[in-house]
Each structure stands twice: as C-alpha cells, then as structure tokens.
PDB file of C-alpha atoms and ligand atoms in Angstrom:
ATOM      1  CA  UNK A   1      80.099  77.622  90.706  1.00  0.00           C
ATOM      2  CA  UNK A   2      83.024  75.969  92.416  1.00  0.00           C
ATOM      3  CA  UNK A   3      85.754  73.396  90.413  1.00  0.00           C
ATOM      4  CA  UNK A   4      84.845  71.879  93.925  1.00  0.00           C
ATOM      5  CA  UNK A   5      80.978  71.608  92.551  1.00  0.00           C
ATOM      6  CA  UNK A   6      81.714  71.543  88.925  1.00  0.00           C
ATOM      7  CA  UNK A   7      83.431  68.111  89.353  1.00  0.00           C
ATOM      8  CA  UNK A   8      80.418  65.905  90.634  1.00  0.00           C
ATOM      9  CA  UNK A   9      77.776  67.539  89.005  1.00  0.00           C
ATOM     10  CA  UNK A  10      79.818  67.306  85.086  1.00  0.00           C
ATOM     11  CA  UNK A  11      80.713  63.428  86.422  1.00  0.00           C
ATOM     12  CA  UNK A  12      76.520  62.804  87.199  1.00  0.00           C
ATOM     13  CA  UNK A  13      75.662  64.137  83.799  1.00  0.00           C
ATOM     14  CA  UNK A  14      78.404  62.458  81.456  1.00  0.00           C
ATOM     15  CA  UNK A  15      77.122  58.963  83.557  1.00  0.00           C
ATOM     16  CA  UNK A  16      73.471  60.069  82.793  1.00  0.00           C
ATOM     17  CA  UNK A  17      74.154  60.974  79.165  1.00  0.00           C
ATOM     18  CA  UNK A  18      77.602  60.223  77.734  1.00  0.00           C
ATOM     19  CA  UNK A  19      78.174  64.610  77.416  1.00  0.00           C
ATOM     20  CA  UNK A  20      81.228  65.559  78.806  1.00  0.00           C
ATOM     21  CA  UNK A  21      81.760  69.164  79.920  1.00  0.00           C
ATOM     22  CA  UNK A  22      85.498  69.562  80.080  1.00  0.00           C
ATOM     23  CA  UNK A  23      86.843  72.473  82.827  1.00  0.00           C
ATOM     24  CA  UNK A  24      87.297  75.204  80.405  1.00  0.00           C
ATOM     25  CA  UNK A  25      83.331  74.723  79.892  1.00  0.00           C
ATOM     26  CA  UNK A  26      82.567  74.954  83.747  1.00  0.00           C
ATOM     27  CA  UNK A  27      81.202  78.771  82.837  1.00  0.00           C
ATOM     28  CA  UNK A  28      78.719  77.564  80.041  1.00  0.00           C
ATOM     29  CA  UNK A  29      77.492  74.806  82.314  1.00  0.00           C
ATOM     30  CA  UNK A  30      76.879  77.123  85.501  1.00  0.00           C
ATOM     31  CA  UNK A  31      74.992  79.478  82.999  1.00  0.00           C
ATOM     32  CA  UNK A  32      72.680  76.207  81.999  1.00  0.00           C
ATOM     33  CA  UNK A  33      72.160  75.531  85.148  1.00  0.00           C
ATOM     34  CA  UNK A  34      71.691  78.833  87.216  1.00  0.00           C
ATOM     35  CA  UNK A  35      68.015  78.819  86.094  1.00  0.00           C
ATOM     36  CA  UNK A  36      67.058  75.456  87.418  1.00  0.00           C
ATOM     37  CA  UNK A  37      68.734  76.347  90.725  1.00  0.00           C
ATOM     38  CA  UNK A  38      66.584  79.987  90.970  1.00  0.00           C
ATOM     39  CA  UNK A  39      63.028  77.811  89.993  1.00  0.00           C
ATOM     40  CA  UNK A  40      64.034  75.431  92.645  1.00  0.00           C
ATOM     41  CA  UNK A  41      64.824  77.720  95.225  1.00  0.00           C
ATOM     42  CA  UNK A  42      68.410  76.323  96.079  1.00  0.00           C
ATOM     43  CA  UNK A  43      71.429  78.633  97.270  1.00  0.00           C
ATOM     44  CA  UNK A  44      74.413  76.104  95.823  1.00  0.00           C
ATOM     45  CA  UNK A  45      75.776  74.034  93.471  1.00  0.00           C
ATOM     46  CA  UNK A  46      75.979  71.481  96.165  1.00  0.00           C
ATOM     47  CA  UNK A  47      72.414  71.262  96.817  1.00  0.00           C
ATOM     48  CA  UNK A  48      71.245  70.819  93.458  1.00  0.00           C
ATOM     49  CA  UNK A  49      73.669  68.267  93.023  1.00  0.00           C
ATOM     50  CA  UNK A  50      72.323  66.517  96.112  1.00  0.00           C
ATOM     51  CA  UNK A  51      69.122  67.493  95.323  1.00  0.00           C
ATOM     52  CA  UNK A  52      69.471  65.248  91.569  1.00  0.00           C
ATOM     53  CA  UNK A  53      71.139  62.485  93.363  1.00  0.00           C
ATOM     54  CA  UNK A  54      68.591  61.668  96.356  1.00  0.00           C
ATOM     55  CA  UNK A  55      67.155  59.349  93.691  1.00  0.00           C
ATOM     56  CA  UNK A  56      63.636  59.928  94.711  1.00  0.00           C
ATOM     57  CA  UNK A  57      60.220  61.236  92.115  1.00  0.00           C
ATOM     58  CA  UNK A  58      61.440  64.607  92.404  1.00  0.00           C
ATOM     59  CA  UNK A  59      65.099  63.930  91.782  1.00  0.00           C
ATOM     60  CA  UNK A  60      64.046  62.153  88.634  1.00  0.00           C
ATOM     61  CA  UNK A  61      61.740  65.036  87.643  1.00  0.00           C
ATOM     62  CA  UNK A  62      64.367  67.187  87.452  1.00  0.00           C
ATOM     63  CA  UNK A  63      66.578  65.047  85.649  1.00  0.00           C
ATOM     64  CA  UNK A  64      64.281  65.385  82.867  1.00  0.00           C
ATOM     65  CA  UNK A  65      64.944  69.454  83.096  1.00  0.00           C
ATOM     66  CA  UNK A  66      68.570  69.067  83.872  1.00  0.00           C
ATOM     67  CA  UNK A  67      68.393  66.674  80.363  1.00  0.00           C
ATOM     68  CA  UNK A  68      66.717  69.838  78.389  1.00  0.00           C
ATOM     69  CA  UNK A  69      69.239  72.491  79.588  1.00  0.00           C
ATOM     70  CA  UNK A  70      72.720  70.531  79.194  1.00  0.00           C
ATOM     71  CA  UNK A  71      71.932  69.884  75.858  1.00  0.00           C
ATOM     72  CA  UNK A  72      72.376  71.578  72.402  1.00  0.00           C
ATOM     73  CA  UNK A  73      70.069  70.835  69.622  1.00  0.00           C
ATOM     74  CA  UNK A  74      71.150  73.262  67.220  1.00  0.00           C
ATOM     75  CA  UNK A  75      69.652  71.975  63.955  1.00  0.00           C
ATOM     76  CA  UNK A  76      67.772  73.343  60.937  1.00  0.00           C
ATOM     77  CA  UNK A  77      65.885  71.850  57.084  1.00  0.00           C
ATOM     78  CA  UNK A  78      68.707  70.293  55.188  1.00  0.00           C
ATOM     79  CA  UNK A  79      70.896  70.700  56.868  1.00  0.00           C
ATOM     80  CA  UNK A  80      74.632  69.793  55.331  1.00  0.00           C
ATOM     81  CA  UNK A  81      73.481  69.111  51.600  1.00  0.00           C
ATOM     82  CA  UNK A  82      76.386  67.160  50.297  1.00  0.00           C
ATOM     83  CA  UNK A  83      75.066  64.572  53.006  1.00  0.00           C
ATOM     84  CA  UNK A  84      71.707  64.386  52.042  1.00  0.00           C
ATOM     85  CA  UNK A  85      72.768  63.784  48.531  1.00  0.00           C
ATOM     86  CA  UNK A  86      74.958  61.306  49.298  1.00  0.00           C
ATOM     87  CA  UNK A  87      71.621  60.043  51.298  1.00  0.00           C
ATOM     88  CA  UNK A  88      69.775  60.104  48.109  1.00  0.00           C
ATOM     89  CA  UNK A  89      72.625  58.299  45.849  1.00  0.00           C
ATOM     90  CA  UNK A  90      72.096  55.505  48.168  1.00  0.00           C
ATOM     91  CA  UNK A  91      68.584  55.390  47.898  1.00  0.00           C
ATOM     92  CA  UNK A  92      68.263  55.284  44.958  1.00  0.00           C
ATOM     93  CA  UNK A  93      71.384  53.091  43.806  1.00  0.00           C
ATOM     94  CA  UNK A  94      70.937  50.324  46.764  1.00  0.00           C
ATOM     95  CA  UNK A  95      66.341  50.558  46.997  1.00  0.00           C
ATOM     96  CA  UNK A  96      64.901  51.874  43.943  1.00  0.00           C
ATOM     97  CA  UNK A  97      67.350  50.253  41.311  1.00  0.00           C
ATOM     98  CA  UNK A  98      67.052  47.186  42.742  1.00  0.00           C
ATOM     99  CA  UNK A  99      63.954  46.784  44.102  1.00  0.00           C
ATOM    100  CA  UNK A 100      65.152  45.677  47.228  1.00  0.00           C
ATOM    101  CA  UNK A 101      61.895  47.501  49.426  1.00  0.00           C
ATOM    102  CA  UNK A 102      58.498  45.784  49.579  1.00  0.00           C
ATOM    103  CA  UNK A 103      55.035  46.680  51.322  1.00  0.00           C
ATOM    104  CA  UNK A 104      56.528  44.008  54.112  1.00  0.00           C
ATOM    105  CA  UNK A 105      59.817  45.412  54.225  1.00  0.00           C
ATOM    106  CA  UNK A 106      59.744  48.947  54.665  1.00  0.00           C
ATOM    107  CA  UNK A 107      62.790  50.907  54.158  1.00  0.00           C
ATOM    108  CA  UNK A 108      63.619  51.219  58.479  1.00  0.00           C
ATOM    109  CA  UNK A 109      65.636  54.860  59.012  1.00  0.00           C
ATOM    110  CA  UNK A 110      66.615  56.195  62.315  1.00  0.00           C
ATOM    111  CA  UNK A 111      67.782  59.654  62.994  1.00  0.00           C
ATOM    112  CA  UNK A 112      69.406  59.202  66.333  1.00  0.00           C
ATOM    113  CA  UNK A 113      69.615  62.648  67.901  1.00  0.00           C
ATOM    114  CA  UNK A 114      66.811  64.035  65.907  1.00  0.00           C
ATOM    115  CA  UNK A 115      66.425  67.503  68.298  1.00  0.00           C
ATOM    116  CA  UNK A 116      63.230  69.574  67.165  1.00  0.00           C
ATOM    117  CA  UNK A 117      62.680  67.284  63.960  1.00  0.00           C
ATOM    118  CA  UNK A 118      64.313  69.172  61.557  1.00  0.00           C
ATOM    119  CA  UNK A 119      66.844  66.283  60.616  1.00  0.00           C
ATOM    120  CA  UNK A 120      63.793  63.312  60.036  1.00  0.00           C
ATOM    121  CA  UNK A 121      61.252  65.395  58.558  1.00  0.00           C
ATOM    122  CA  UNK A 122      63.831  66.479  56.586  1.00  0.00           C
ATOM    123  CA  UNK A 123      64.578  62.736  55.378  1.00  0.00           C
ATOM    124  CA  UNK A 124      60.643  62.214  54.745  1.00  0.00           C
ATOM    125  CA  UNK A 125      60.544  65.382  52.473  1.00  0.00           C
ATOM    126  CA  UNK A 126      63.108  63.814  50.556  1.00  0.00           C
ATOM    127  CA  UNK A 127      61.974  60.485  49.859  1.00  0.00           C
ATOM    128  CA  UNK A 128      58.616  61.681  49.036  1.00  0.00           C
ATOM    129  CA  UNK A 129      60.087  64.232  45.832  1.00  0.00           C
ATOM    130  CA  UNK A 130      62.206  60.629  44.944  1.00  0.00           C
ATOM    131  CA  UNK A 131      58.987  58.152  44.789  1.00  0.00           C
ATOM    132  CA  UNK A 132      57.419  61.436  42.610  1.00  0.00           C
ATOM    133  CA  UNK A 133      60.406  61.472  40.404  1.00  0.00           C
ATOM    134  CA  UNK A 134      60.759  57.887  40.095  1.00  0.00           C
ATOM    135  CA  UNK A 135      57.315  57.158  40.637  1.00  0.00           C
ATOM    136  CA  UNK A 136      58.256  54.395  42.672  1.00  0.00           C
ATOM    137  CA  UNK A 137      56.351  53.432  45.476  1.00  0.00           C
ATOM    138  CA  UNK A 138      59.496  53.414  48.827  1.00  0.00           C
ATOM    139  CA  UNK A 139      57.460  52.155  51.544  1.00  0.00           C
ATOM    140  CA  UNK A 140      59.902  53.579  54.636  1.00  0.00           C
ATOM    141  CA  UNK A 141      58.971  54.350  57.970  1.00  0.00           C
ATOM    142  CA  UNK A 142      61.730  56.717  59.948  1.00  0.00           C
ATOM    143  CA  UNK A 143      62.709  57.098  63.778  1.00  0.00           C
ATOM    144  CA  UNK A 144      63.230  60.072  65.391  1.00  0.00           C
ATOM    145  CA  UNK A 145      64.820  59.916  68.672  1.00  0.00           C
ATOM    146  CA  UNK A 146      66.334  62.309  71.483  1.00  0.00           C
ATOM    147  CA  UNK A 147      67.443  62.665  74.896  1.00  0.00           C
ATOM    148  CA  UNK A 148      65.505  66.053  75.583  1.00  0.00           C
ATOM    149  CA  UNK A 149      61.622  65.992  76.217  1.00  0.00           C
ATOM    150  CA  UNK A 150      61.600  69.611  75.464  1.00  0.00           C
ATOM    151  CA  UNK A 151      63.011  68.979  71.784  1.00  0.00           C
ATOM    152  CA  UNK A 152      61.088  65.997  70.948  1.00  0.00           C
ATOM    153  CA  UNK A 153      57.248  68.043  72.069  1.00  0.00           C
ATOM    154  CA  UNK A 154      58.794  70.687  69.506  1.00  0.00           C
ATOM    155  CA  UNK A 155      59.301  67.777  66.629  1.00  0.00           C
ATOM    156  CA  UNK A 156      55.347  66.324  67.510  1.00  0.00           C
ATOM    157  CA  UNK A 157      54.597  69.694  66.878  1.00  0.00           C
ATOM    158  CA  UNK A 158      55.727  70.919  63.468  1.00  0.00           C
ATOM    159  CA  UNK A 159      55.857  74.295  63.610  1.00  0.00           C
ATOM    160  CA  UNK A 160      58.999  76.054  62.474  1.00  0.00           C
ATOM    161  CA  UNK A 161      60.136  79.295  62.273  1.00  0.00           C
ATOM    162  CA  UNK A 162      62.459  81.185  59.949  1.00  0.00           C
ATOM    163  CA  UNK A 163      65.670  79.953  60.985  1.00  0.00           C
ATOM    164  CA  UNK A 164      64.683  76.719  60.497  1.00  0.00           C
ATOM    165  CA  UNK A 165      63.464  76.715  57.218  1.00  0.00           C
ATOM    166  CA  UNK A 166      66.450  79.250  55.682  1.00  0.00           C
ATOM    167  CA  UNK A 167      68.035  76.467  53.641  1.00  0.00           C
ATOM    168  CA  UNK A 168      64.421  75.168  51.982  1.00  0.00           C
ATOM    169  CA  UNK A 169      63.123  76.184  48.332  1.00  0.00           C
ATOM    170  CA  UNK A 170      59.674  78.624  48.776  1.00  0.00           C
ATOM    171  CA  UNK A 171      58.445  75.556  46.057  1.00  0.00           C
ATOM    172  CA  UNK A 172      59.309  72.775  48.756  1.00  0.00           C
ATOM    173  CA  UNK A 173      58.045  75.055  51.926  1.00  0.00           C
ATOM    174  CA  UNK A 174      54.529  75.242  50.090  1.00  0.00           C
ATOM    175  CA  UNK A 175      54.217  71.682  49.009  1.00  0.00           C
ATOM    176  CA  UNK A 176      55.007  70.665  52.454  1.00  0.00           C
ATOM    177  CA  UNK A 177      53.806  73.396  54.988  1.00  0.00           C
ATOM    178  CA  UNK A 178      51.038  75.576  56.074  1.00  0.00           C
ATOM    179  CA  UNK A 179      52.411  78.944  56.212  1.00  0.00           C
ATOM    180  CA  UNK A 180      50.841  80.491  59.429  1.00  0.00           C
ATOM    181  CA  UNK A 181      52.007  84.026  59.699  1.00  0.00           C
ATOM    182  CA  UNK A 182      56.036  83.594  60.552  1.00  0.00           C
ATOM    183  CA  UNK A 183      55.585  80.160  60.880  1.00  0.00           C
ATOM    184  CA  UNK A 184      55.186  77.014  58.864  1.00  0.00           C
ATOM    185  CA  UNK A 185      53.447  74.011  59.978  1.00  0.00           C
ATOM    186  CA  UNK A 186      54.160  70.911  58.661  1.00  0.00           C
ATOM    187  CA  UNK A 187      51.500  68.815  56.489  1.00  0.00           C
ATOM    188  CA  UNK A 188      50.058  65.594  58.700  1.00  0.00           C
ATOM    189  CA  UNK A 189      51.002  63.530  55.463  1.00  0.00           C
ATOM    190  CA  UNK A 190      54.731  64.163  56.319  1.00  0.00           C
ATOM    191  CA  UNK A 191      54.791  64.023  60.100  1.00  0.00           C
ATOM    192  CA  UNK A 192      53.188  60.181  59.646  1.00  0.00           C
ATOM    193  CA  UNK A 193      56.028  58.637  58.452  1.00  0.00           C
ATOM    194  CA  UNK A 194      58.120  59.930  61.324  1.00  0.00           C
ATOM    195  CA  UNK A 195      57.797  58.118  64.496  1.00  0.00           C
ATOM    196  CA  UNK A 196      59.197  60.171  67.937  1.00  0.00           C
ATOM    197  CA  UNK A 197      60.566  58.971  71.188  1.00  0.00           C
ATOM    198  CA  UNK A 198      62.834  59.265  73.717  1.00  0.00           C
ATOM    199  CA  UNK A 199      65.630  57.560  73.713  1.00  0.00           C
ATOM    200  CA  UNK A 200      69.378  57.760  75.165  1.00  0.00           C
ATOM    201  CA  UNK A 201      72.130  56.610  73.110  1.00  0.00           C
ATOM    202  CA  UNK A 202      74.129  55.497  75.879  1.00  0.00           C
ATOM    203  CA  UNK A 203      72.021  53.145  77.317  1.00  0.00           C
ATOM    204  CA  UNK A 204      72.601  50.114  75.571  1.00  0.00           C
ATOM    205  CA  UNK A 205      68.969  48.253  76.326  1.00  0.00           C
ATOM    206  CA  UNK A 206      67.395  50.966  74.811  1.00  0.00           C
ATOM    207  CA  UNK A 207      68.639  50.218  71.550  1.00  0.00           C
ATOM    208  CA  UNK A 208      66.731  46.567  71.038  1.00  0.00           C
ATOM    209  CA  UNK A 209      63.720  49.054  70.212  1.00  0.00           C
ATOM    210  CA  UNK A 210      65.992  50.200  67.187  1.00  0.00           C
ATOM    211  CA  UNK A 211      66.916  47.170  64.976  1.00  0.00           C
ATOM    212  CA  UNK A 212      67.921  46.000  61.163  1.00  0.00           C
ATOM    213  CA  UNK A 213      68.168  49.502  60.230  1.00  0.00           C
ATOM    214  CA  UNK A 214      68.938  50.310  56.716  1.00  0.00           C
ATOM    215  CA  UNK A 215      70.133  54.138  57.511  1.00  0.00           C
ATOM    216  CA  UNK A 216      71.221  55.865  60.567  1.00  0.00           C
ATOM    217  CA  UNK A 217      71.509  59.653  60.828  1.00  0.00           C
ATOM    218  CA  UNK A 218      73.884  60.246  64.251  1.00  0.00           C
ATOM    219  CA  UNK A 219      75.038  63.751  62.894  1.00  0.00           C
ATOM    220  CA  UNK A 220      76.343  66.314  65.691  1.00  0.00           C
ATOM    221  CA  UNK A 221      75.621  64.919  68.576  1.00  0.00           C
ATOM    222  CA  UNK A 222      79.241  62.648  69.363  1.00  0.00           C
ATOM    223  CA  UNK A 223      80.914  65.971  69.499  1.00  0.00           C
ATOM    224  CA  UNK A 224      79.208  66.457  72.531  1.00  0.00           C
ATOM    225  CA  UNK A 225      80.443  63.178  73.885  1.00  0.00           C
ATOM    226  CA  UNK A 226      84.359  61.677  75.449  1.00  0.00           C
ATOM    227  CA  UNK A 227      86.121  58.998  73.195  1.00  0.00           C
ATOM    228  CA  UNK A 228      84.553  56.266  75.630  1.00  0.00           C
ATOM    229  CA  UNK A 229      80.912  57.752  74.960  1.00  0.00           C
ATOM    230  CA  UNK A 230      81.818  57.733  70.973  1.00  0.00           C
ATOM    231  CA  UNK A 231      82.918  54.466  70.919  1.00  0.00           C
ATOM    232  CA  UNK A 232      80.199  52.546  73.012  1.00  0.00           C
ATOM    233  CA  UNK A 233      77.491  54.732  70.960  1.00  0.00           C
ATOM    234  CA  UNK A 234      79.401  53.642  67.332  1.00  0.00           C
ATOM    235  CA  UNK A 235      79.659  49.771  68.331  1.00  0.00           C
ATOM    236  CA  UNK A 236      75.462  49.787  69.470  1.00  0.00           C
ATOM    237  CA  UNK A 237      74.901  51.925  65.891  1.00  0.00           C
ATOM    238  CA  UNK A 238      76.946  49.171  64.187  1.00  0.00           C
ATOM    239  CA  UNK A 239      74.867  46.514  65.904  1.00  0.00           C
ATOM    240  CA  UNK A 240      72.077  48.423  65.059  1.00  0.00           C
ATOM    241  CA  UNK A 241      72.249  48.255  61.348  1.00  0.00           C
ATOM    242  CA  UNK A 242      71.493  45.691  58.723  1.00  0.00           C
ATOM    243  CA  UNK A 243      74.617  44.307  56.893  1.00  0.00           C
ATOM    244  CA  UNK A 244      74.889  46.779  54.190  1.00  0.00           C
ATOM    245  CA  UNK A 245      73.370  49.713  56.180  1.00  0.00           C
ATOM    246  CA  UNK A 246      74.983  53.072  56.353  1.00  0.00           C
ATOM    247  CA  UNK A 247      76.012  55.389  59.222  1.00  0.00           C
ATOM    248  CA  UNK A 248      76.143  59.142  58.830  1.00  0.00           C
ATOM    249  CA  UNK A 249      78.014  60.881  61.501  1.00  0.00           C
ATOM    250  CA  UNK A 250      78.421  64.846  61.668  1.00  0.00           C
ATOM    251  CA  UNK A 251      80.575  66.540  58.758  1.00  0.00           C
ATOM    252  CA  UNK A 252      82.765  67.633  61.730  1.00  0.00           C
ATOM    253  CA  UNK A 253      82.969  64.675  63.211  1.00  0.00           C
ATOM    254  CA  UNK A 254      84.381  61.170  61.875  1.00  0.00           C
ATOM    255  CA  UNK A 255      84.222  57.516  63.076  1.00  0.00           C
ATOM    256  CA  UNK A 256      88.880  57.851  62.708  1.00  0.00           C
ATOM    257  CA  UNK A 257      89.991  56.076  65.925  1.00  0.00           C
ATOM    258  CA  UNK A 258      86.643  55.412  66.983  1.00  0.00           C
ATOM    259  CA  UNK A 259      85.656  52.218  64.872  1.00  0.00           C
ATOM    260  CA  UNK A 260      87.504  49.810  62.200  1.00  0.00           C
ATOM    261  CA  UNK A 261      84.368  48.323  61.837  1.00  0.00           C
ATOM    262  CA  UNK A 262      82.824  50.353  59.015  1.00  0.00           C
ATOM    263  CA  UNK A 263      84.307  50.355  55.766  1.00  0.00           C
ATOM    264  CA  UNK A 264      84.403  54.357  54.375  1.00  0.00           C
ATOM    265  CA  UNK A 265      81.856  54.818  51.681  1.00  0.00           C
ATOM    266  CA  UNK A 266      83.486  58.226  49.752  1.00  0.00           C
ATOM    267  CA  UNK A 267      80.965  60.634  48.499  1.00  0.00           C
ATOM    268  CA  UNK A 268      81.336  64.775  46.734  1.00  0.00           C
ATOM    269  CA  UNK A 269      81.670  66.091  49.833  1.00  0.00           C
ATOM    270  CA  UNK A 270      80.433  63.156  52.423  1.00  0.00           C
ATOM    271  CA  UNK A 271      81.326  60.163  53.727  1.00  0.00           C
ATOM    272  CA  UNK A 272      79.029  57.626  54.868  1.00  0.00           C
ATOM    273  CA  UNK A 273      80.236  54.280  56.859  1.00  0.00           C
ATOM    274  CA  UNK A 274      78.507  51.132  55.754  1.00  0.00           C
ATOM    275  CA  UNK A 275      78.238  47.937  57.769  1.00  0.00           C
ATOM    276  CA  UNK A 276      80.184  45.144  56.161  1.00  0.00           C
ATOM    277  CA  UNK A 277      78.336  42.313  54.986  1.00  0.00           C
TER     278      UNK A 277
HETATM  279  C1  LIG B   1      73.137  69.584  67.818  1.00  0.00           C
HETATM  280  S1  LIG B   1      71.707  68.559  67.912  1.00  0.00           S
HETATM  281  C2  LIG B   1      71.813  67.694  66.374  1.00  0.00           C
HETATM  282  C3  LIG B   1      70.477  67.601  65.667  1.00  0.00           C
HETATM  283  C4  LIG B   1      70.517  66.943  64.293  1.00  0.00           C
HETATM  284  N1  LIG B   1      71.027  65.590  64.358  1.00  0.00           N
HETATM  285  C5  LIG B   1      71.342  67.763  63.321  1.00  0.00           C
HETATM  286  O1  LIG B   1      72.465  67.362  63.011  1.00  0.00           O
HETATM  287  O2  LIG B   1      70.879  68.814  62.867  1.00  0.00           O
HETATM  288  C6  LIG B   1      72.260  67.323  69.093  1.00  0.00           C
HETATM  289  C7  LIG B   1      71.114  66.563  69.744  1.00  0.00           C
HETATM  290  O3  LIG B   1      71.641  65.424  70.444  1.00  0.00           O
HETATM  291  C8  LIG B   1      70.844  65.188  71.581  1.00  0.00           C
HETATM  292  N2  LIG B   1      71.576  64.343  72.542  1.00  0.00           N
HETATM  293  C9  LIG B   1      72.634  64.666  73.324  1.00  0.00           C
HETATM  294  N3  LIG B   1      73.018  63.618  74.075  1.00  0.00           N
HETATM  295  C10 LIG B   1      72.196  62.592  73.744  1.00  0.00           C
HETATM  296  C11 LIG B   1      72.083  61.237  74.186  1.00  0.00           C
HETATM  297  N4  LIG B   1      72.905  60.722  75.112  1.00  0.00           N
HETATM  298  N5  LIG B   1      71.108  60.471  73.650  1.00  0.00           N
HETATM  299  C12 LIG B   1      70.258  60.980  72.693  1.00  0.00           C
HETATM  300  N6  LIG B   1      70.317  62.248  72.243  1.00  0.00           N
HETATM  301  C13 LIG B   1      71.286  63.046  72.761  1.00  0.00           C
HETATM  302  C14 LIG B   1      70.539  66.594  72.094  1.00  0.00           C
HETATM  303  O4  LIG B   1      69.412  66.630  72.935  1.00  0.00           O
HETATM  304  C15 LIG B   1      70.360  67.378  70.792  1.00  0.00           C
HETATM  305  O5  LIG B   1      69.010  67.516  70.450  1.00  0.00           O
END
C-alpha cells in the first residue's frame, strides 16, 4: 500500500465510521485489508478503493466486510471489575433502594459497542445474582449494539470459548452456561433480556432508536475514534440518557476535553459520568 492509497481509503472509512487510522497505522490497515483485496480479485489499493466508492449493491456489500475487518472487538466476561461494581453501586443505590423501576418502566441499558456480547450478557448476569440477593424483582431490558455484522452473529449466538470466560467464577459459568466440550453456551433465560442490532454511533438518526436510557456502556471503542468522532458520539450519548443516567466510557479513556456536560461521578477505581438533572 501506497501513502498515495492509504490517504482516501483511511478518509472513506473514518466518514463511514468515525475510526481514524493515523499514518504510522498505514501497515496494520494494509494487513486488514490485503484479504478482502485477494477474495475480490483486485491488483491495488486503488481499485478497491474505487471498487467501495462506485456506490452500487456490490459496493455496499463490501462495506459490510470492509466494516468487520477495520474493526477491533477485543472484549471478554467482566471485563474491568472496578466498573462493574461501580455499575452495581448504582443499581442498587439509585433502583432497588428506591424503588424507582416498575413492570412499565423497565430499567432501559445500552451497551453501545457491545462486539461478540461479552459486555451485555455480562450486565444481564449481573442483575440477575442482584434481584436473587435482594430478591427484588428489576424489570430491565438491555441493548446491545455494534458496527460489525460479524460480531453481532457471534453475540446471537452465545457460544464462548476460554478466553472469554477467563475472568468468570466455575459457580457463575455453571449457573449460566452449558458447557459443550471447550465451549460454553449461554442459557436462553439470559440471552432474552439482551436485545442485538446494528447500529453506528456516528450516525446521529440512528440514535432515536436508543432513548431515556438509564445506563450506557461506551467502553473501548472512542479510542478508536479522532477528537471530532469522540465528541459528536459523547453529545448523542448525553442526549441519549435520562436526566440522572450514567455514562461509562473505557478505563483508558475519559470524557477530559471531550464534554463539560457530565458531572464526574468518583468510584474505587471508576468513574462514571452522570447526566445532570
Ligand atoms: C474493543 S471492542 C469493545 C467491546 C466492549 N465494549 C468491551 O469494552 O469489552 C470495540 C467495538 O466497537 C465497535 N465499533 C467501532 N466503531 C464503531 C461505530 N462507529 N459504531 C458502533 N460500533 C463501533 C467495534 O466493531 C468493536 O466491536
């Protein structure tokens, strides 16, 4: 690959997704790519990138493939603890001690860039051991959504291996899962509260499908994204919570710069951003 073909084909895919491979990443992207460019049959750069833009059935085929190979959805089961307990102090502080759910309200989560389903089921395991412990009935209903067809066919499936699973207890992988050789397969019980679907953060109409939301998961996924991308995707999260909501971004990554509109909710180890109000 060229800088020559680097150029247009990094400036197609930040427009299509907000990612932004800088030039010291023009290796890692022509080793992404190299494999669409062999199934395709094309001897360039250059006509792959023309290829993509023609705009026609087949262009926009591909730009579903091109979607699954720029992307990174490393991701595994509880994943950052001192998040998720800061995730379950505000359960249970703001919802269960207050009684602020009901059957007609459901508690509304959405984990943003949800990859193979790691991150939401991850969420429904948890809320199910707190209405146990409590024995509190949390009607909730959670939204998975990604960019990458290939990583959201993985999440309706359910079936994860050993890497996946290396942070869960043996007593939560057998409550939850059907061990299948190597594998385990997540119970049906589980996988109904979780509702999957594509969806691209930077497109702004998409997000009317993802309103009053009490708790959004956007973890890992800005670092992939320019200061531009960040902020556009914070404001629509802002706008897409319920006064009072929370935001949880990516340990690495923080909303500094990005937003004034949250106000910093300290945690052991976390922060989460709540929307004023
Ligand atoms: C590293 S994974 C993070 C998974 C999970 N949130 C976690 O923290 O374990 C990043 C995910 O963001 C998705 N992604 C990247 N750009 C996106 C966009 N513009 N809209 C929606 N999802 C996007 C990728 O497909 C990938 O699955």
């Amino acid at each position: 690959m060229t800088r020559d073909e680097f150029l247009p084909l990094r400036d197609f895919i930040y427009e299509k997704t907000g990612i932004f491979f800088a030039e010291n990443k023009m290796y890692l992207l022509e080793s992404r790519l190299s494999n669409r460019l062999e199934e395709l049959g094309f001897s360039s750069f250059e006509d792959y990138y023309f290829f993509l833009k023609y705009n026609n059935i087949d262009s926009k085929k591909e730009l579903t493939n091109l979607l699954n190979v720029v992307t990174t959805n490393e991701t595994s089961y509880f994943r950052n603890p001192p998040q998720l307990d800061a995730f379950k102090v505000i359960i249970q502080k703001n919802y269960i001690n207050n009684n602020s759910i009901s059957m007609s309200s459901p508690l509304r989560i959405w984990s943003a860039a949800c990859s193979t389903g790691e991150e939401p089921y991850t969420l429904a395991i948890i809320l199910l051991e707190m209405m146990e412990i409590s024995r509190k009935n949390i009607p909730f209903v959670i939204y998975a959504t990604d960019i990458s067809s290939k990583v959201l066919e993985s999440a309706k499936r359910g079936v994860y291996g050993s890497y996946s699973t290396r942070n869960m207890d043996n007593a939560i992988i057998n409550k939850y899962f059907t061990r299948n050789g190597e594998n385990c397969l997540l119970k049906e019980h589980v996988k109904k509260f979780v509702k999957i679907d594509f969806m691209n953060l930077t497109d702004a109409e998409a997000y009317k499908k993802y309103k009053n939301m009490d708790i959004i998961f956007c973890r890992n996924v800005l670092i992939y994204f320019d200061e531009k991308a960040k902020k556009k995707v914070i404001d629509l999260m802002y706008e897409s919570l319920k006064p009072g909501g929370f935001l949880t971004v990516g340990h690495a990554e923080s909303l500094h710069n990005i937003s004034r509109a949250f106000k910093p909710v300290m945690f052991p180890g976390a922060i989460a951003y709540q929307r004023g109000g």
